[in-house]
mmCIF file of C-alpha atoms and ligand atoms in Angstrom:
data_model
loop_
_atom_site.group_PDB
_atom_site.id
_atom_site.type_symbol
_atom_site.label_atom_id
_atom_site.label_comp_id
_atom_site.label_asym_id
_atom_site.label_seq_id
_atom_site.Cartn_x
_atom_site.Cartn_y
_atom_site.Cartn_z
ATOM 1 C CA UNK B 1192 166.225 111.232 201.885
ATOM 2 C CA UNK B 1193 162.918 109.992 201.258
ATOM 3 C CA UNK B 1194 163.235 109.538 197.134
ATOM 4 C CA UNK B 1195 160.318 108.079 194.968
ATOM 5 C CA UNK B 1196 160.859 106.810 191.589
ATOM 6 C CA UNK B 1197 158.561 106.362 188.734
ATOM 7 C CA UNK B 1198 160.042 103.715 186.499
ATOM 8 C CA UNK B 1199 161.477 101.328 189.187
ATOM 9 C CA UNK B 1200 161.364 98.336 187.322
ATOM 10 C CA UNK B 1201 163.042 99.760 184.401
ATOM 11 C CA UNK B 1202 166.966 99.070 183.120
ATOM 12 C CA UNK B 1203 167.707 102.520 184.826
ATOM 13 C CA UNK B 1204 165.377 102.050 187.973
ATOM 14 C CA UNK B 1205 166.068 98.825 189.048
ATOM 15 C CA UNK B 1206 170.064 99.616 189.010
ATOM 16 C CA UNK B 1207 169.124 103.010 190.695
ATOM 17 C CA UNK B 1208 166.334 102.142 193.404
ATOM 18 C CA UNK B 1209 168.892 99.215 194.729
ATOM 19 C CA UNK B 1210 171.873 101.893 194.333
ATOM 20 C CA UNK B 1211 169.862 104.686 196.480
ATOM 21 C CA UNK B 1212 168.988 101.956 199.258
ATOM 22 C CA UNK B 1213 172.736 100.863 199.442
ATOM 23 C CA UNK B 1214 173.062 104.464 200.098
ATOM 24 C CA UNK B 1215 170.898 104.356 202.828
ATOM 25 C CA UNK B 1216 167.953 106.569 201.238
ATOM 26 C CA UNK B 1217 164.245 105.386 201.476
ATOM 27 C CA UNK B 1218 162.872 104.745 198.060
ATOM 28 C CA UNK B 1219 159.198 104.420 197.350
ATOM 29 C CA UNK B 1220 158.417 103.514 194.376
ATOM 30 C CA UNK B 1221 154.931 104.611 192.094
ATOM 31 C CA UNK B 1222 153.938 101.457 190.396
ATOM 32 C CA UNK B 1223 151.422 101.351 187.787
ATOM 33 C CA UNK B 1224 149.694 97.694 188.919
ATOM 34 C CA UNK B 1225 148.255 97.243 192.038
ATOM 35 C CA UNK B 1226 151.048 97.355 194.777
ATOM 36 C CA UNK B 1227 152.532 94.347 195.810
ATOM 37 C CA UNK B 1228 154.870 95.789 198.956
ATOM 38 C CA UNK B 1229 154.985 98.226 201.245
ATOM 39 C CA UNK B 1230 157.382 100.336 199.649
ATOM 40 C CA UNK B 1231 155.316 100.797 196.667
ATOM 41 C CA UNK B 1232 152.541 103.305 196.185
ATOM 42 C CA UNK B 1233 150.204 102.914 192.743
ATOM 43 C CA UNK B 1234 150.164 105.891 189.881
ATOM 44 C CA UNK B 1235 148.409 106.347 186.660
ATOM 45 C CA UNK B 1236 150.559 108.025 184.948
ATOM 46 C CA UNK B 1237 147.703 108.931 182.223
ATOM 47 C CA UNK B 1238 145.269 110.751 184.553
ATOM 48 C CA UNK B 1239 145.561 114.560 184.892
ATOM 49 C CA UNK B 1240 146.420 114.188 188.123
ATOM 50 C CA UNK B 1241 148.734 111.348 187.980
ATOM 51 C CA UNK B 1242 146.278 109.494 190.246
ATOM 52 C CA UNK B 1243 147.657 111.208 193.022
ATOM 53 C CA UNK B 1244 149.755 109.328 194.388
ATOM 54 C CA UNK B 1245 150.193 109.627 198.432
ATOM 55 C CA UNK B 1246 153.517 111.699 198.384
ATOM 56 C CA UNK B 1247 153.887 112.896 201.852
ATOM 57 C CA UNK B 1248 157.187 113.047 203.384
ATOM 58 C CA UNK B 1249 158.817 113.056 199.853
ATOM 59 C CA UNK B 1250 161.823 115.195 199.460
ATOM 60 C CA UNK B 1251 162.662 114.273 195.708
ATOM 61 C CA UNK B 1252 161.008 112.611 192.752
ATOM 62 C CA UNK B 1253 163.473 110.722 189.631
ATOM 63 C CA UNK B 1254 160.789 110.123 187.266
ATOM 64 C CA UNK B 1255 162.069 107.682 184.411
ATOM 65 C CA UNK B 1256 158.791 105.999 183.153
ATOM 66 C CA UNK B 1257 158.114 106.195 179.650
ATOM 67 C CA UNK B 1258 157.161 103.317 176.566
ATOM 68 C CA UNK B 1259 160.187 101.869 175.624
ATOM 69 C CA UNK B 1260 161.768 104.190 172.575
ATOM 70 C CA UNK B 1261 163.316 100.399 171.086
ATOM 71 C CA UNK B 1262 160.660 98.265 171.988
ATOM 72 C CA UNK B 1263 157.965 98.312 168.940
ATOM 73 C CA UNK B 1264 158.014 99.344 165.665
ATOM 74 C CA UNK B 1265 157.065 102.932 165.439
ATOM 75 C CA UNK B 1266 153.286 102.748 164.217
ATOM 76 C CA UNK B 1267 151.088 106.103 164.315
ATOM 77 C CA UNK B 1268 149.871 104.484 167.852
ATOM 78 C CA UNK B 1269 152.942 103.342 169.156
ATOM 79 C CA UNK B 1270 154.645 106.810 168.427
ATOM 80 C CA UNK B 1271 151.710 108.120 170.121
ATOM 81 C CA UNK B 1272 152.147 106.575 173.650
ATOM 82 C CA UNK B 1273 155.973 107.175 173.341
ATOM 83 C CA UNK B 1274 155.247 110.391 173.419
ATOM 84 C CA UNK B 1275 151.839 110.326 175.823
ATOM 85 C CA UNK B 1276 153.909 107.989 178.652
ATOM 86 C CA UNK B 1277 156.628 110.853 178.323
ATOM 87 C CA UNK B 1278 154.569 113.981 178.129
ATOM 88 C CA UNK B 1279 151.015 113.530 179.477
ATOM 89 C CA UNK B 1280 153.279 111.539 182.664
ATOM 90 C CA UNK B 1281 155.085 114.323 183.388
ATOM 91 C CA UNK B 1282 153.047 117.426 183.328
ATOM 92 C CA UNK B 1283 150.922 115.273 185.584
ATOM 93 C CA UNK B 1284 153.343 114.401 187.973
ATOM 94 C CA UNK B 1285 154.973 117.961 187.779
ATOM 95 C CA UNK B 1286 151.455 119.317 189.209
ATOM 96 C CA UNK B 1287 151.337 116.786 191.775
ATOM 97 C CA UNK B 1288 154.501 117.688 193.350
ATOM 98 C CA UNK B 1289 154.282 121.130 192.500
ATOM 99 C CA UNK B 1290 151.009 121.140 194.664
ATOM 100 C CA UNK B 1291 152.733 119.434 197.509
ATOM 101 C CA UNK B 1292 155.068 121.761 197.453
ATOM 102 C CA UNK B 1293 153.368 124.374 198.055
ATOM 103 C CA UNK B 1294 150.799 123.015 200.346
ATOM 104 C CA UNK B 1295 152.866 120.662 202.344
ATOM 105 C CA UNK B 1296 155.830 121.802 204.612
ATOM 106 C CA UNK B 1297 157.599 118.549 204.296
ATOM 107 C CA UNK B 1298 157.090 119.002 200.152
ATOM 108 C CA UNK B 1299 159.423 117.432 197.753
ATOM 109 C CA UNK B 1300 161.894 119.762 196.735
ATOM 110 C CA UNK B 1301 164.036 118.325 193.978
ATOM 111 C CA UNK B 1302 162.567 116.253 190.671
ATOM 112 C CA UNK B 1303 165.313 114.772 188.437
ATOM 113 C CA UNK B 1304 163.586 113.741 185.104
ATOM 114 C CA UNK B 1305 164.570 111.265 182.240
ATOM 115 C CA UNK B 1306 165.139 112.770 179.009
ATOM 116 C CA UNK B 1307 167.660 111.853 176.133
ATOM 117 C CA UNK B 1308 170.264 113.386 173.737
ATOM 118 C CA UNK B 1309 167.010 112.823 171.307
ATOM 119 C CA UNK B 1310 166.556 116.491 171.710
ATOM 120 C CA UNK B 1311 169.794 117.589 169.518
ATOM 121 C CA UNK B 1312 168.205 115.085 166.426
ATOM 122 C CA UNK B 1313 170.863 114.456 164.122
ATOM 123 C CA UNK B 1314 173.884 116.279 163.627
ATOM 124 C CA UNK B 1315 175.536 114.816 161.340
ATOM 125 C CA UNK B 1316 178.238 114.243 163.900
ATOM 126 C CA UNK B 1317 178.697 117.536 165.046
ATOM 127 C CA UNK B 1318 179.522 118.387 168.657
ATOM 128 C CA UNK B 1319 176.311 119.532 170.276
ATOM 129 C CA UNK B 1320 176.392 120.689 174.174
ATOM 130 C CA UNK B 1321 173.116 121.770 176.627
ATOM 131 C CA UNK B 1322 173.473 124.896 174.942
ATOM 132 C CA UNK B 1323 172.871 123.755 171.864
ATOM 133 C CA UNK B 1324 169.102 123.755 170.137
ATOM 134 C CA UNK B 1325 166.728 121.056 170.241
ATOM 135 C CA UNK B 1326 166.524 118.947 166.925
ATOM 136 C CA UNK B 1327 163.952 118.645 164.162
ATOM 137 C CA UNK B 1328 162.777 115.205 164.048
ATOM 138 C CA UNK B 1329 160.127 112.647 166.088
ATOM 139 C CA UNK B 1330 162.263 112.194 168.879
ATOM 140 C CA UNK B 1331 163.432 115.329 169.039
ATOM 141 C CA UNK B 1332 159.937 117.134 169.169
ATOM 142 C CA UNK B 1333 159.066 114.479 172.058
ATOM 143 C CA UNK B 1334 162.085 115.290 174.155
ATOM 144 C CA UNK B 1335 161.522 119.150 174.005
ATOM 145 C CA UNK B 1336 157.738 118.674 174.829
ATOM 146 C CA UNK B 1337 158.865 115.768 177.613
ATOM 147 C CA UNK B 1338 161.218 118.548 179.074
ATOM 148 C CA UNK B 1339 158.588 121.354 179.165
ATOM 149 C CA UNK B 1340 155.976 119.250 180.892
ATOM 150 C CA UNK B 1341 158.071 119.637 183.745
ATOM 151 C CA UNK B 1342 157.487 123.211 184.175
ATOM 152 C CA UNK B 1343 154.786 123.482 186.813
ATOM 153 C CA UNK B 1344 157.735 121.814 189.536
ATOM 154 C CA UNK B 1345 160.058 124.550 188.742
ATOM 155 C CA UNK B 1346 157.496 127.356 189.238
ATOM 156 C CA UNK B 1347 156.530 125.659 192.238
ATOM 157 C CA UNK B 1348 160.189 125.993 192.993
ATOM 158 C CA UNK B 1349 161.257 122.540 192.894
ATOM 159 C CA UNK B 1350 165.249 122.252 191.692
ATOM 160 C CA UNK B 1351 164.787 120.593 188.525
ATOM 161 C CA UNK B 1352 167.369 118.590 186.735
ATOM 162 C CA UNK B 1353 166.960 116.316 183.207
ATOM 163 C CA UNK B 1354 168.901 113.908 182.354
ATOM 164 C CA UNK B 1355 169.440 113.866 178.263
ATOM 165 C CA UNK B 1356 170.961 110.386 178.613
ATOM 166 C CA UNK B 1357 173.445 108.856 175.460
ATOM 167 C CA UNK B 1358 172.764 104.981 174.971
ATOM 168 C CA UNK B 1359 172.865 103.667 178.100
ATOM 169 C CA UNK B 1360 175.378 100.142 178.329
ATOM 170 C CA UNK B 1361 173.975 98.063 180.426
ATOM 171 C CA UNK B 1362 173.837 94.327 179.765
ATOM 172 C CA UNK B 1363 170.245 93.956 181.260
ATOM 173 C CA UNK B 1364 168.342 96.265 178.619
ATOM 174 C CA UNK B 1365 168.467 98.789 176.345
ATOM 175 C CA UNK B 1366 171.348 99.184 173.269
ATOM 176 C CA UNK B 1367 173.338 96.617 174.698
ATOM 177 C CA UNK B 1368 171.632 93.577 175.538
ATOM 178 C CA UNK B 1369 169.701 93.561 171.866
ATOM 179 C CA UNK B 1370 173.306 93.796 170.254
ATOM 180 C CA UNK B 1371 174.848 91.167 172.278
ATOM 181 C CA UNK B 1372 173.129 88.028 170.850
ATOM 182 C CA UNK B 1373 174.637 88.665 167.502
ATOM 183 C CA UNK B 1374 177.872 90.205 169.142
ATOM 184 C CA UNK B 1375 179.063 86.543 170.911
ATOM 185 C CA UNK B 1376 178.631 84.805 167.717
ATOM 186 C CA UNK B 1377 180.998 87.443 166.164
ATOM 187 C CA UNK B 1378 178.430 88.447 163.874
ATOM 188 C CA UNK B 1379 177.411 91.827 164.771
ATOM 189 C CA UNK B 1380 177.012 94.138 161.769
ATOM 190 C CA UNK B 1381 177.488 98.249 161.190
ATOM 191 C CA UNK B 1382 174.279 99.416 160.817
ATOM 192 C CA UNK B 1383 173.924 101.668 158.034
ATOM 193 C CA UNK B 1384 177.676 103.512 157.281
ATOM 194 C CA UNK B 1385 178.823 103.161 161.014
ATOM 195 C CA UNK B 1386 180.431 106.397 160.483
ATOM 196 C CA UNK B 1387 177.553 107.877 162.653
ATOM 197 C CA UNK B 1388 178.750 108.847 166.309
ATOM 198 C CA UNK B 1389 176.800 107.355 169.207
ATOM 199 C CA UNK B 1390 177.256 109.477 172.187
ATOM 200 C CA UNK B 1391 176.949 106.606 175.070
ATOM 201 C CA UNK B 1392 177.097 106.410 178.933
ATOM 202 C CA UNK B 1393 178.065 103.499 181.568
ATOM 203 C CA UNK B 1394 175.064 101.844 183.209
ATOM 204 C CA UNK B 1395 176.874 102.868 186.227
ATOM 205 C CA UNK B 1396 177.895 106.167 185.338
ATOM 206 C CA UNK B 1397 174.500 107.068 184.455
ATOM 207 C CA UNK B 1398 173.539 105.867 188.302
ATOM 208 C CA UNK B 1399 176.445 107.912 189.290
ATOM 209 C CA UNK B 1400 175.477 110.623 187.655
ATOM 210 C CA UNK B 1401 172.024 110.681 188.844
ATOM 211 C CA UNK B 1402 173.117 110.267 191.880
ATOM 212 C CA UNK B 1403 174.856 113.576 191.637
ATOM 213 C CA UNK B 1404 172.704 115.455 190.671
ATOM 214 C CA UNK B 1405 169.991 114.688 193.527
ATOM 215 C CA UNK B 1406 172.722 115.707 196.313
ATOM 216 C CA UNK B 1407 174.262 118.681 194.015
ATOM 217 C CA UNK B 1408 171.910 121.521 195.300
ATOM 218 C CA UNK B 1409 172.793 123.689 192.708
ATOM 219 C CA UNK B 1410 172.169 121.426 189.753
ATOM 220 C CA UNK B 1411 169.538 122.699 187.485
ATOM 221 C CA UNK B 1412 168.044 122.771 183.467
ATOM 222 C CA UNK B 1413 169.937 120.039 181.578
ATOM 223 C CA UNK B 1414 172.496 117.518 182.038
ATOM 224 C CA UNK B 1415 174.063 115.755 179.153
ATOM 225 C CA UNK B 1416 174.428 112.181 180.890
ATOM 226 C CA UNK B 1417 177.062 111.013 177.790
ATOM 227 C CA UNK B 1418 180.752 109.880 178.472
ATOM 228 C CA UNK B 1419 183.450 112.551 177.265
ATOM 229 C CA UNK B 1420 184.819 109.837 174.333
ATOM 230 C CA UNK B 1421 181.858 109.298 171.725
ATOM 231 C CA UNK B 1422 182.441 106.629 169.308
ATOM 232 C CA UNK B 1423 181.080 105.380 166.079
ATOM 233 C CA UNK B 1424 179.076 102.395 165.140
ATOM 234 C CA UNK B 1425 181.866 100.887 163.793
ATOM 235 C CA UNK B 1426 183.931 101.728 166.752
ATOM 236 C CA UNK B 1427 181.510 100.609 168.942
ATOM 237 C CA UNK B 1428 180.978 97.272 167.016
ATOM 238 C CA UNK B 1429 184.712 96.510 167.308
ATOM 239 C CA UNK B 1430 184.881 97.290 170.857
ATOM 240 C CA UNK B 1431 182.243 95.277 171.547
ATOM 241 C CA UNK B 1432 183.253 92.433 169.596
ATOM 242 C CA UNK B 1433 187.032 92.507 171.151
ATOM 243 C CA UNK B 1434 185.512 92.914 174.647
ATOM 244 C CA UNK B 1435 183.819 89.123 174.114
ATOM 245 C CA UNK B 1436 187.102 88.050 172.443
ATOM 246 C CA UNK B 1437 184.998 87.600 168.825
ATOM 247 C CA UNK B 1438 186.537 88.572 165.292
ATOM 248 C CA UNK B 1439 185.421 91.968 164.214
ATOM 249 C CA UNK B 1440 184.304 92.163 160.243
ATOM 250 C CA UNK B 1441 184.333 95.589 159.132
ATOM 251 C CA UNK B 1442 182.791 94.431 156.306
ATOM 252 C CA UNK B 1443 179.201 92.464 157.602
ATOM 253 C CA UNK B 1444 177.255 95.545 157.793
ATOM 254 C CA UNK B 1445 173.371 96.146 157.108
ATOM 255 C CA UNK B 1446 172.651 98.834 154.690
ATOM 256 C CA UNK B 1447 170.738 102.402 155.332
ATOM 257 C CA UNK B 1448 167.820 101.582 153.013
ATOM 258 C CA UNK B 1449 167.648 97.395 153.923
ATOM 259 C CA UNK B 1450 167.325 98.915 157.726
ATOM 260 C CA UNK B 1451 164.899 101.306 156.690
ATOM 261 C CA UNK B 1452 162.436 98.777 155.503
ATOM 262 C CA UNK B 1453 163.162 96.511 158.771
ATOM 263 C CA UNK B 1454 162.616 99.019 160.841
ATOM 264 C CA UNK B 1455 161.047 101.908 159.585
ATOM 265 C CA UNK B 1456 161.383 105.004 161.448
ATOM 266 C CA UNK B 1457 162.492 103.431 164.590
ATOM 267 C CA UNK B 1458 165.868 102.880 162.702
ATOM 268 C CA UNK B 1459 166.751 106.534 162.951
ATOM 269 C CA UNK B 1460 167.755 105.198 166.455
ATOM 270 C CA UNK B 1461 170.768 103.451 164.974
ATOM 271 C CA UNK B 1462 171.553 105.806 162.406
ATOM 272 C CA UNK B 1463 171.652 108.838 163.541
ATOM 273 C CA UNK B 1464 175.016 110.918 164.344
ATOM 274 C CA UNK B 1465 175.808 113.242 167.467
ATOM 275 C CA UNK B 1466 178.440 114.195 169.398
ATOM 276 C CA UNK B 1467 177.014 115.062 172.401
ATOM 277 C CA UNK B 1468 179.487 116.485 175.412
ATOM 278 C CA UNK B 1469 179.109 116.294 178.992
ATOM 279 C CA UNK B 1470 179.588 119.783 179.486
ATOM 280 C CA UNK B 1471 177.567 120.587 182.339
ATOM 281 C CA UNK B 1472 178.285 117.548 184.541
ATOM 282 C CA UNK B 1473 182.187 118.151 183.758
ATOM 283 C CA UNK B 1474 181.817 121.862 184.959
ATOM 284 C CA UNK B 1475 179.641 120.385 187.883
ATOM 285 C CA UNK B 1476 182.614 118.411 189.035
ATOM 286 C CA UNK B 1477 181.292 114.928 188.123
ATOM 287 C CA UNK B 1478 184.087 112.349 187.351
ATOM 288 C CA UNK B 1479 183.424 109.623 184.797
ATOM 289 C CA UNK B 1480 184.525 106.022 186.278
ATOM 290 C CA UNK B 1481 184.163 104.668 182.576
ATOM 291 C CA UNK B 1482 185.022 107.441 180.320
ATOM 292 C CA UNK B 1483 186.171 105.073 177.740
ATOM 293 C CA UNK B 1484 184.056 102.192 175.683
ATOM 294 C CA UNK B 1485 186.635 99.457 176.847
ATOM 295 C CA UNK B 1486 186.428 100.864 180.250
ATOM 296 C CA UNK B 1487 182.931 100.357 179.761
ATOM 297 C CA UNK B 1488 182.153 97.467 178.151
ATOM 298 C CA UNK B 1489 185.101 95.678 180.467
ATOM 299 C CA UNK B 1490 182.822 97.150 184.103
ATOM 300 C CA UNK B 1491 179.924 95.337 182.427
ATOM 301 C CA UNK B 1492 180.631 92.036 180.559
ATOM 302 C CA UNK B 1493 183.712 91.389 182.818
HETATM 303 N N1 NAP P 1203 168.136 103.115 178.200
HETATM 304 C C1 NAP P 1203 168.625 104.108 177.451
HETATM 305 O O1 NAP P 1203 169.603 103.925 176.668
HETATM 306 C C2 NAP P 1203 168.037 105.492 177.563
HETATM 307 C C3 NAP P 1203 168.652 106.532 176.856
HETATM 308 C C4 NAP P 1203 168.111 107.822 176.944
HETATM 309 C C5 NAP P 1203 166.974 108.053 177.697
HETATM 310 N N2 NAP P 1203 166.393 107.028 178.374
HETATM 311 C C6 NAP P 1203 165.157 107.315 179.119
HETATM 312 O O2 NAP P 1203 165.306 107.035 180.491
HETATM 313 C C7 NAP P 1203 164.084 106.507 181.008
HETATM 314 C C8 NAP P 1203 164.372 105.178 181.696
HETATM 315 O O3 NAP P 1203 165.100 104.381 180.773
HETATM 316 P P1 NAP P 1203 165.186 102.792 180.930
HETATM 317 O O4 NAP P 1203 166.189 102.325 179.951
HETATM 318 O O5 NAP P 1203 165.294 102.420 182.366
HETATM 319 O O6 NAP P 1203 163.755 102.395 180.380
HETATM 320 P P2 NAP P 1203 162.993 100.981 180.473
HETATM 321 O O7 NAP P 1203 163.920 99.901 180.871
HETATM 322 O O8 NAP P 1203 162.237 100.848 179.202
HETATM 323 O O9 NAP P 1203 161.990 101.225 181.685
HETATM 324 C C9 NAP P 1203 161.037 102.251 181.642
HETATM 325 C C10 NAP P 1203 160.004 102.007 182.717
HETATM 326 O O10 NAP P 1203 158.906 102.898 182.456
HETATM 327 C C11 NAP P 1203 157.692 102.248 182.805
HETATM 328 N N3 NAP P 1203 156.839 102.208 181.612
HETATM 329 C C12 NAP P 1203 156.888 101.344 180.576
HETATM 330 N N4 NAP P 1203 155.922 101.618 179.688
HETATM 331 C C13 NAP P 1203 155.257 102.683 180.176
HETATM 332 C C14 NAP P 1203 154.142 103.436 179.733
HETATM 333 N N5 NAP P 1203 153.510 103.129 178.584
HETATM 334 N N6 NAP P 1203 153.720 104.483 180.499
HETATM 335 C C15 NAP P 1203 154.360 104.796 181.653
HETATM 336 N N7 NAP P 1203 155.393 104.098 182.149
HETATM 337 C C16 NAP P 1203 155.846 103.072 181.414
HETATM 338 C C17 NAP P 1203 158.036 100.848 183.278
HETATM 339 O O11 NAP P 1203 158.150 100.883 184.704
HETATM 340 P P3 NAP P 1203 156.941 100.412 185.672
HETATM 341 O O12 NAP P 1203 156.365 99.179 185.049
HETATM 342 O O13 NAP P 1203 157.655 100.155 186.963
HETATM 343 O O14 NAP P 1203 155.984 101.530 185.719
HETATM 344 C C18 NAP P 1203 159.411 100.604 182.697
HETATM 345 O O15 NAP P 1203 160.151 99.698 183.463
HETATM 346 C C19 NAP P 1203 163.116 106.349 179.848
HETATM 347 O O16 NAP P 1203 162.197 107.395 179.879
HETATM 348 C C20 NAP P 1203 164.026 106.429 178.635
HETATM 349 O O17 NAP P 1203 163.398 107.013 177.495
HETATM 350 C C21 NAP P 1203 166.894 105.744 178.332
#
């Protein structure tokens, strides 16, 4: 397949775009600076129409571009382009591909889309499935919105698929690599109870996954891209700590209200609670290879 990616540089893309070569797929990837190799075509991902990007010959799209959720303290503006590089991106894109799809005979026909268990907001722990309705909160508001900007590739009959994605554990970004400083020193604290469950996936399950879902030609709507065994903060702490061979302290942890003022809003990201169940991917017949956090942590800090 010929497959372009938005987001290639990304923890996700890079592990993906080198994944879908090994697999002997073409990948062409939509930069946003001026391209730099032949593989790469530019995109603005704020104009209307996604600066319309040469996408001949393009049978599926895995769009993953977006402002970093953990990357900046979330000011009014910063909240803003979260939600602009998610939304604005998207509808934009959708209508590109949608229009090559129905002008073009060699059109894309699949677009597999980044999105996050953000939607379910806080559960307070409960189990929450694709079925189950979007949240109330920031993230959750963006995520719905993100989802529905997607809408004009699916009446152009495009198979679409989003990924609501759990923390993602890979050591090169995301969650993982900002707890890992503290982690080797054995100093890693529970943020805020650590009774709150963080539904989380395998860097290379979530390739897997994605993976799956591009050749599964009857995958569409949502796929909850979590493994089947949440854990808690605390459980996750301990894990992480006994995967580097560090003392765990139960004890060293940063209270809700002392994270609060660190982090403002943004620290909703390590407080809040859902169980979120692969429900859709199990049923689809995808098999986790790390369905366990040791499994997990072991595949990626050896
Ligand atoms: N990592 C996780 O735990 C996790 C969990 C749930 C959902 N997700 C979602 O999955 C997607 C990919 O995740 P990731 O961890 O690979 O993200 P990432 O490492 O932050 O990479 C995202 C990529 O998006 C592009 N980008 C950055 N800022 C942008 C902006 N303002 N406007 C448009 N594009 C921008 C960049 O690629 P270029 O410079 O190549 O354009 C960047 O490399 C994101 O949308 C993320 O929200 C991630």
């Amino acid at each position: 397949m010929r497959i372009a990616v938005t987001g290639s540089s990304g923890l996700i893309g890079t592990a993906l775009t080198a994944r879908l070569r090994a697999d002997g797929h073409q990948v062409v990837r939509l930069v946003r600076r001026p391209p730099h190799a032949s593989d790469e075509i530019r995109w603005d991902p704020r104009a209307a129409d996604a600066g319309d990007p040469a996408l001949g010959g393009i049978d599926a799209c895995v769009h993953l571009a977006g402002a970093g959720v953990g990357d900046h303290r979330w000011t009014r503006s910063y909240k803003a382009e979260i939600r602009a590089s998610r939304v604005l991106a998207t509808r934009a894109l959708a209508a590109v591909l949608a229009t090559r799809a129905a002008t073009a005979g060699d059109g894309p026909k699949v677009l597999i889309a980044a999105s996050a268990i953000g939607w379910y907001g806080d559960t307070g722990g409960r189990e929450v499935t694709e079925d189950s309705p979007a949240g109330q909160g920031f993230l959750s508001r963006v995520v719905a919105d993100w989802e529905a900007a997607a809408a004009p590739a699916a009446e152009a009959g495009l198979r679409v698929a989003h990924l609501r994605s759990g923390l993602i554990l890979g050591k090169g970004g995301g969650v993982l690599a900002r707890l890992l400083t503290p982690a080797r020193f054995g100093a890693l604290p529970r943020f805020g109870p650590g009774t709150q469950v963080m539904s989380w996936i395998s860097l290379a399950d979530e390739i897997a996954a994605i993976r799956f879902l591009l050749t599964t030609g009857t995958a569409s709507g949502p796929f909850n891209l979590t493994a089947p065994n949440a854990v808690t903060n605390g459980q996750l702490t301990a894990a992480l700590h006994h995967a580097l061979r560090r003392p765990d302290f139960p004890w060293l942890r940063i209270p809700e209200p002392v994270l609060e003022l660190a982090l403002g809003e943004m620290s909703s990201e390590l407080l809040t609670s859902a169980r979120v169940i692969p429900g859709r991917l199990t049923e689809a017949g995808f098999e986790f290879r790390h369905p366990t956090i040791s499994a997990a942590l072991k595949a990626e800090l050896g």
